[in-house]
mmCIF file of C-alpha atoms in Angstrom:
data_model
loop_
_atom_site.group_PDB
_atom_site.id
_atom_site.type_symbol
_atom_site.label_atom_id
_atom_site.label_comp_id
_atom_site.label_asym_id
_atom_site.label_seq_id
_atom_site.Cartn_x
_atom_site.Cartn_y
_atom_site.Cartn_z
ATOM 1 C CA UNK Y 1 67.025 4.094 56.914
ATOM 2 C CA UNK Y 2 69.084 7.259 56.721
ATOM 3 C CA UNK Y 3 71.992 7.417 59.121
ATOM 4 C CA UNK Y 4 74.499 10.045 60.243
ATOM 5 C CA UNK Y 5 77.467 8.891 62.320
ATOM 6 C CA UNK Y 6 79.899 11.194 64.058
ATOM 7 C CA UNK Y 7 83.266 10.356 65.542
ATOM 8 C CA UNK Y 8 84.744 10.624 68.003
ATOM 9 C CA UNK Y 9 81.849 11.040 70.429
ATOM 10 C CA UNK Y 10 84.048 12.998 72.790
ATOM 11 C CA UNK Y 11 87.443 14.595 72.634
ATOM 12 C CA UNK Y 12 89.645 16.413 75.150
ATOM 13 C CA UNK Y 13 92.438 18.642 73.893
ATOM 14 C CA UNK Y 14 94.569 21.522 75.131
ATOM 15 C CA UNK Y 15 94.447 25.074 73.915
ATOM 16 C CA UNK Y 16 96.392 25.505 70.714
ATOM 17 C CA UNK Y 17 95.782 21.953 69.471
ATOM 18 C CA UNK Y 18 94.201 21.247 66.099
ATOM 19 C CA UNK Y 19 91.227 18.899 66.005
ATOM 20 C CA UNK Y 20 89.400 17.042 63.261
ATOM 21 C CA UNK Y 21 85.823 15.944 63.734
ATOM 22 C CA UNK Y 22 84.297 13.357 61.452
ATOM 23 C CA UNK Y 23 80.824 12.875 60.049
ATOM 24 C CA UNK Y 24 79.785 10.028 57.767
ATOM 25 C CA UNK Y 25 76.368 9.554 56.278
ATOM 26 C CA UNK Y 26 74.258 6.939 54.552
ATOM 27 C CA UNK Y 27 71.272 8.603 52.978
ATOM 28 C CA UNK Y 28 69.096 8.534 49.919
ATOM 29 C CA UNK Y 29 68.740 11.613 47.749
ATOM 30 C CA UNK Y 30 71.404 13.557 49.567
ATOM 31 C CA UNK Y 31 71.235 17.332 49.229
ATOM 32 C CA UNK Y 32 73.402 19.027 51.832
ATOM 33 C CA UNK Y 33 75.384 18.421 54.976
ATOM 34 C CA UNK Y 34 75.239 20.951 57.799
ATOM 35 C CA UNK Y 35 77.484 21.549 60.801
ATOM 36 C CA UNK Y 36 76.252 23.160 64.012
ATOM 37 C CA UNK Y 37 77.869 24.149 67.303
ATOM 38 C CA UNK Y 38 75.895 23.703 70.502
ATOM 39 C CA UNK Y 39 76.937 25.203 73.784
ATOM 40 C CA UNK Y 40 74.394 25.563 76.548
ATOM 41 C CA UNK Y 41 71.297 26.143 74.483
ATOM 42 C CA UNK Y 42 70.203 25.976 70.860
ATOM 43 C CA UNK Y 43 72.525 24.819 68.074
ATOM 44 C CA UNK Y 44 74.091 27.601 66.054
ATOM 45 C CA UNK Y 45 74.868 27.196 62.386
ATOM 46 C CA UNK Y 46 78.453 26.828 61.193
ATOM 47 C CA UNK Y 47 78.552 25.513 57.639
ATOM 48 C CA UNK Y 48 76.476 24.027 54.868
ATOM 49 C CA UNK Y 49 78.207 21.807 52.318
ATOM 50 C CA UNK Y 50 76.645 20.745 49.073
ATOM 51 C CA UNK Y 51 79.500 20.146 46.655
ATOM 52 C CA UNK Y 52 82.452 17.797 47.020
ATOM 53 C CA UNK Y 53 85.939 19.144 47.480
ATOM 54 C CA UNK Y 54 85.042 22.750 48.152
ATOM 55 C CA UNK Y 55 86.283 23.898 51.527
ATOM 56 C CA UNK Y 56 84.192 26.224 53.617
ATOM 57 C CA UNK Y 57 86.145 28.379 56.024
ATOM 58 C CA UNK Y 58 85.333 30.742 58.864
ATOM 59 C CA UNK Y 59 88.225 31.944 60.966
ATOM 60 C CA UNK Y 60 89.873 28.927 62.588
ATOM 61 C CA UNK Y 61 87.092 26.564 61.492
ATOM 62 C CA UNK Y 62 86.919 24.855 58.141
ATOM 63 C CA UNK Y 63 84.953 21.995 56.650
ATOM 64 C CA UNK Y 64 84.930 19.895 53.524
ATOM 65 C CA UNK Y 65 82.645 17.287 51.990
ATOM 66 C CA UNK Y 66 83.478 14.107 50.103
ATOM 67 C CA UNK Y 67 80.326 12.919 48.321
ATOM 68 C CA UNK Y 68 82.032 9.881 46.862
ATOM 69 C CA UNK Y 69 83.142 8.511 50.224
ATOM 70 C CA UNK Y 70 80.085 9.982 52.003
ATOM 71 C CA UNK Y 71 81.780 11.918 54.755
ATOM 72 C CA UNK Y 72 82.646 15.367 55.939
ATOM 73 C CA UNK Y 73 85.244 16.713 58.342
ATOM 74 C CA UNK Y 74 85.272 19.788 60.515
ATOM 75 C CA UNK Y 75 88.694 21.170 61.401
ATOM 76 C CA UNK Y 76 89.432 23.584 64.205
ATOM 77 C CA UNK Y 77 92.938 25.002 64.390
ATOM 78 C CA UNK Y 78 94.568 26.724 67.373
ATOM 79 C CA UNK Y 79 91.713 25.666 69.628
ATOM 80 C CA UNK Y 80 90.550 27.940 72.430
ATOM 81 C CA UNK Y 81 88.503 27.197 75.557
ATOM 82 C CA UNK Y 82 85.592 28.947 73.865
ATOM 83 C CA UNK Y 83 85.534 26.171 71.281
ATOM 84 C CA UNK Y 84 84.342 23.754 73.960
ATOM 85 C CA UNK Y 85 80.930 22.590 72.791
ATOM 86 C CA UNK Y 86 79.054 19.773 71.157
ATOM 87 C CA UNK Y 87 79.486 19.787 67.394
ATOM 88 C CA UNK Y 88 76.607 18.334 65.429
ATOM 89 C CA UNK Y 89 76.403 17.377 61.807
ATOM 90 C CA UNK Y 90 73.154 16.855 59.969
ATOM 91 C CA UNK Y 91 72.082 15.533 56.628
ATOM 92 C CA UNK Y 92 69.420 17.247 54.571
ATOM 93 C CA UNK Y 93 67.863 14.911 52.064
ATOM 94 C CA UNK Y 94 64.799 14.537 49.906
ATOM 95 C CA UNK Y 95 64.266 10.834 50.297
ATOM 96 C CA UNK Y 96 60.939 9.106 50.815
ATOM 97 C CA UNK Y 97 59.903 11.976 53.114
ATOM 98 C CA UNK Y 98 60.815 15.330 51.679
ATOM 99 C CA UNK Y 99 62.892 17.778 53.633
ATOM 100 C CA UNK Y 100 64.131 15.325 56.253
ATOM 101 C CA UNK Y 101 66.918 16.784 58.450
ATOM 102 C CA UNK Y 102 68.691 14.069 60.435
ATOM 103 C CA UNK Y 103 71.415 14.711 63.007
ATOM 104 C CA UNK Y 104 74.252 12.590 64.300
ATOM 105 C CA UNK Y 105 74.881 12.116 68.022
ATOM 106 C CA UNK Y 106 77.444 14.868 68.113
ATOM 107 C CA UNK Y 107 81.054 15.195 69.183
ATOM 108 C CA UNK Y 108 81.643 16.745 72.591
ATOM 109 C CA UNK Y 109 84.821 18.787 72.434
ATOM 110 C CA UNK Y 110 86.510 19.943 75.635
ATOM 111 C CA UNK Y 111 89.405 22.359 75.319
ATOM 112 C CA UNK Y 112 91.515 22.673 78.443
ATOM 113 C CA UNK Y 113 93.642 25.758 79.234
ATOM 114 C CA UNK A 1 63.806 39.794 65.109
ATOM 115 C CA UNK A 2 62.073 36.980 66.968
ATOM 116 C CA UNK A 3 63.097 34.107 64.684
ATOM 117 C CA UNK A 4 61.905 30.827 66.216
ATOM 118 C CA UNK A 5 60.128 31.062 69.568
ATOM 119 C CA UNK A 6 59.215 28.116 71.759
ATOM 120 C CA UNK A 7 56.785 28.178 74.650
ATOM 121 C CA UNK A 8 56.996 27.225 77.416
ATOM 122 C CA UNK A 9 60.695 27.205 78.252
ATOM 123 C CA UNK A 10 60.316 24.862 81.230
ATOM 124 C CA UNK A 11 57.575 22.507 82.353
ATOM 125 C CA UNK A 12 57.116 19.764 84.906
ATOM 126 C CA UNK A 13 54.369 17.234 84.224
ATOM 127 C CA UNK A 14 52.999 14.321 86.143
ATOM 128 C CA UNK A 15 52.839 10.948 84.421
ATOM 129 C CA UNK A 16 49.659 10.712 82.388
ATOM 130 C CA UNK A 17 49.122 14.449 81.998
ATOM 131 C CA UNK A 18 48.898 16.046 78.589
ATOM 132 C CA UNK A 19 50.430 19.195 77.237
ATOM 133 C CA UNK A 20 51.190 21.084 74.040
ATOM 134 C CA UNK A 21 54.450 22.746 73.112
ATOM 135 C CA UNK A 22 54.184 25.676 70.746
ATOM 136 C CA UNK A 23 56.733 26.659 68.123
ATOM 137 C CA UNK A 24 56.246 29.934 66.273
ATOM 138 C CA UNK A 25 58.433 31.337 63.499
ATOM 139 C CA UNK A 26 58.187 34.719 61.816
ATOM 140 C CA UNK A 27 60.447 34.019 58.826
ATOM 141 C CA UNK A 28 57.747 32.595 56.552
ATOM 142 C CA UNK A 29 59.561 29.258 56.459
ATOM 143 C CA UNK A 30 57.909 26.267 54.854
ATOM 144 C CA UNK A 31 59.649 23.532 56.799
ATOM 145 C CA UNK A 32 59.403 23.063 60.539
ATOM 146 C CA UNK A 33 60.845 20.349 62.786
ATOM 147 C CA UNK A 34 60.512 19.032 66.312
ATOM 148 C CA UNK A 35 63.507 17.323 67.932
ATOM 149 C CA UNK A 36 64.228 15.894 71.313
ATOM 150 C CA UNK A 37 67.698 15.923 72.834
ATOM 151 C CA UNK A 38 68.842 13.502 75.490
ATOM 152 C CA UNK A 39 72.367 13.171 76.900
ATOM 153 C CA UNK A 40 74.702 11.552 74.376
ATOM 154 C CA UNK A 41 71.968 11.164 71.771
ATOM 155 C CA UNK A 42 72.303 14.270 69.643
ATOM 156 C CA UNK A 43 69.069 15.611 68.177
ATOM 157 C CA UNK A 44 66.446 13.027 67.253
ATOM 158 C CA UNK A 45 63.698 14.021 64.880
ATOM 159 C CA UNK A 46 60.196 13.498 66.260
ATOM 160 C CA UNK A 47 57.929 14.943 63.549
ATOM 161 C CA UNK A 48 58.291 17.516 60.868
ATOM 162 C CA UNK A 49 56.207 19.503 58.406
ATOM 163 C CA UNK A 50 56.939 20.580 54.853
ATOM 164 C CA UNK A 51 54.137 23.122 54.720
ATOM 165 C CA UNK A 52 50.891 24.294 56.225
ATOM 166 C CA UNK A 53 48.511 21.410 56.792
ATOM 167 C CA UNK A 54 51.175 18.696 56.347
ATOM 168 C CA UNK A 55 53.032 16.599 58.887
ATOM 169 C CA UNK A 56 55.332 13.579 58.713
ATOM 170 C CA UNK A 57 56.905 11.182 61.168
ATOM 171 C CA UNK A 58 60.564 11.389 62.047
ATOM 172 C CA UNK A 59 62.824 8.934 63.847
ATOM 173 C CA UNK A 60 61.042 8.810 67.222
ATOM 174 C CA UNK A 61 57.351 9.744 66.709
ATOM 175 C CA UNK A 62 55.695 7.409 69.212
ATOM 176 C CA UNK A 63 53.860 9.158 72.036
ATOM 177 C CA UNK A 64 53.726 12.495 70.216
ATOM 178 C CA UNK A 65 51.319 14.195 67.858
ATOM 179 C CA UNK A 66 51.740 17.384 65.849
ATOM 180 C CA UNK A 67 49.691 19.876 63.949
ATOM 181 C CA UNK A 68 50.484 22.658 61.484
ATOM 182 C CA UNK A 69 47.213 24.523 61.024
ATOM 183 C CA UNK A 70 48.989 27.812 60.342
ATOM 184 C CA UNK A 71 52.238 28.198 58.454
ATOM 185 C CA UNK A 72 53.951 30.046 61.278
ATOM 186 C CA UNK A 73 53.027 27.603 64.052
ATOM 187 C CA UNK A 74 53.986 23.983 64.690
ATOM 188 C CA UNK A 75 52.490 22.336 67.761
ATOM 189 C CA UNK A 76 53.824 19.255 69.511
ATOM 190 C CA UNK A 77 51.413 17.372 71.749
ATOM 191 C CA UNK A 78 51.927 14.777 74.426
ATOM 192 C CA UNK A 79 48.625 13.055 75.113
ATOM 193 C CA UNK A 80 49.734 11.010 78.110
ATOM 194 C CA UNK A 81 53.181 11.981 79.327
ATOM 195 C CA UNK A 82 55.638 9.304 80.442
ATOM 196 C CA UNK A 83 58.944 9.676 82.314
ATOM 197 C CA UNK A 84 60.739 8.514 79.137
ATOM 198 C CA UNK A 85 59.617 11.770 77.533
ATOM 199 C CA UNK A 86 61.706 13.805 79.943
ATOM 200 C CA UNK A 87 63.970 15.656 77.577
ATOM 201 C CA UNK A 88 64.883 18.979 76.033
ATOM 202 C CA UNK A 89 62.742 19.712 73.000
ATOM 203 C CA UNK A 90 63.919 21.890 70.145
ATOM 204 C CA UNK A 91 61.953 23.313 67.282
ATOM 205 C CA UNK A 92 63.582 24.406 64.043
ATOM 206 C CA UNK A 93 62.478 25.944 60.770
ATOM 207 C CA UNK A 94 63.974 26.484 57.341
ATOM 208 C CA UNK A 95 63.124 27.693 53.872
ATOM 209 C CA UNK A 96 62.080 25.260 51.203
ATOM 210 C CA UNK A 97 65.181 25.625 49.074
ATOM 211 C CA UNK A 98 67.844 22.968 49.606
ATOM 212 C CA UNK A 99 70.677 25.386 50.229
ATOM 213 C CA UNK A 100 69.390 26.951 53.417
ATOM 214 C CA UNK A 101 70.159 26.297 57.057
ATOM 215 C CA UNK A 102 67.710 25.467 59.812
ATOM 216 C CA UNK A 103 67.114 27.995 62.590
ATOM 217 C CA UNK A 104 66.466 26.747 66.101
ATOM 218 C CA UNK A 105 64.355 27.876 68.991
ATOM 219 C CA UNK A 106 65.858 28.100 72.470
ATOM 220 C CA UNK A 107 64.413 24.807 73.628
ATOM 221 C CA UNK A 108 61.858 23.553 76.151
ATOM 222 C CA UNK A 109 63.048 21.549 79.126
ATOM 223 C CA UNK A 110 60.332 19.059 80.013
ATOM 224 C CA UNK A 111 60.413 16.865 83.100
ATOM 225 C CA UNK A 112 57.849 14.124 83.596
ATOM 226 C CA UNK A 113 57.644 12.813 87.157
#
């Protein structure tokens, strides 16, 4: 059974800190790994990673995938209170059921002033 | 641009009642997904569809049925609601190609009393 595991499940930091969120996966026929940010409502898309070793970057957020070790990390530098959210990673695979999109439990990040 | 629209946004049901949640997307996406989100559990896949007329079970399908009679619509049915189905339900859609993100609706908050 496909599995996506995120760690830590929750994290409290102060503004200006740098954080690293982890996502490991065990899936068949892996295609892509996606990161989302969820505040009050629907998840919003951050990154999609398909190839190992290629960093995706957007402002203070960056992410990278390691397909050999089956994990991805999401880095946030110089955190701000607006970064407080649940960060979700998801695996897109074409295993026994095509187009399956499985999420981890998320990491709840709280950034204190 | 409407994107992914879920109706209703809120609903309170009595145990044993039935209801249907509607997800509509105007992006001509092939794939559509229904998730439920409970505190600390991330997004759990209920059912999904890889095209008009197709459906498949996800991680937590019991107690739910789905239909995809038209490409733009994905319906989630609860035949006999139970308190354990109290949750926030999200619908998502994406293109068929592997390198595309999933877009989410704004969610339906369902309470079963």
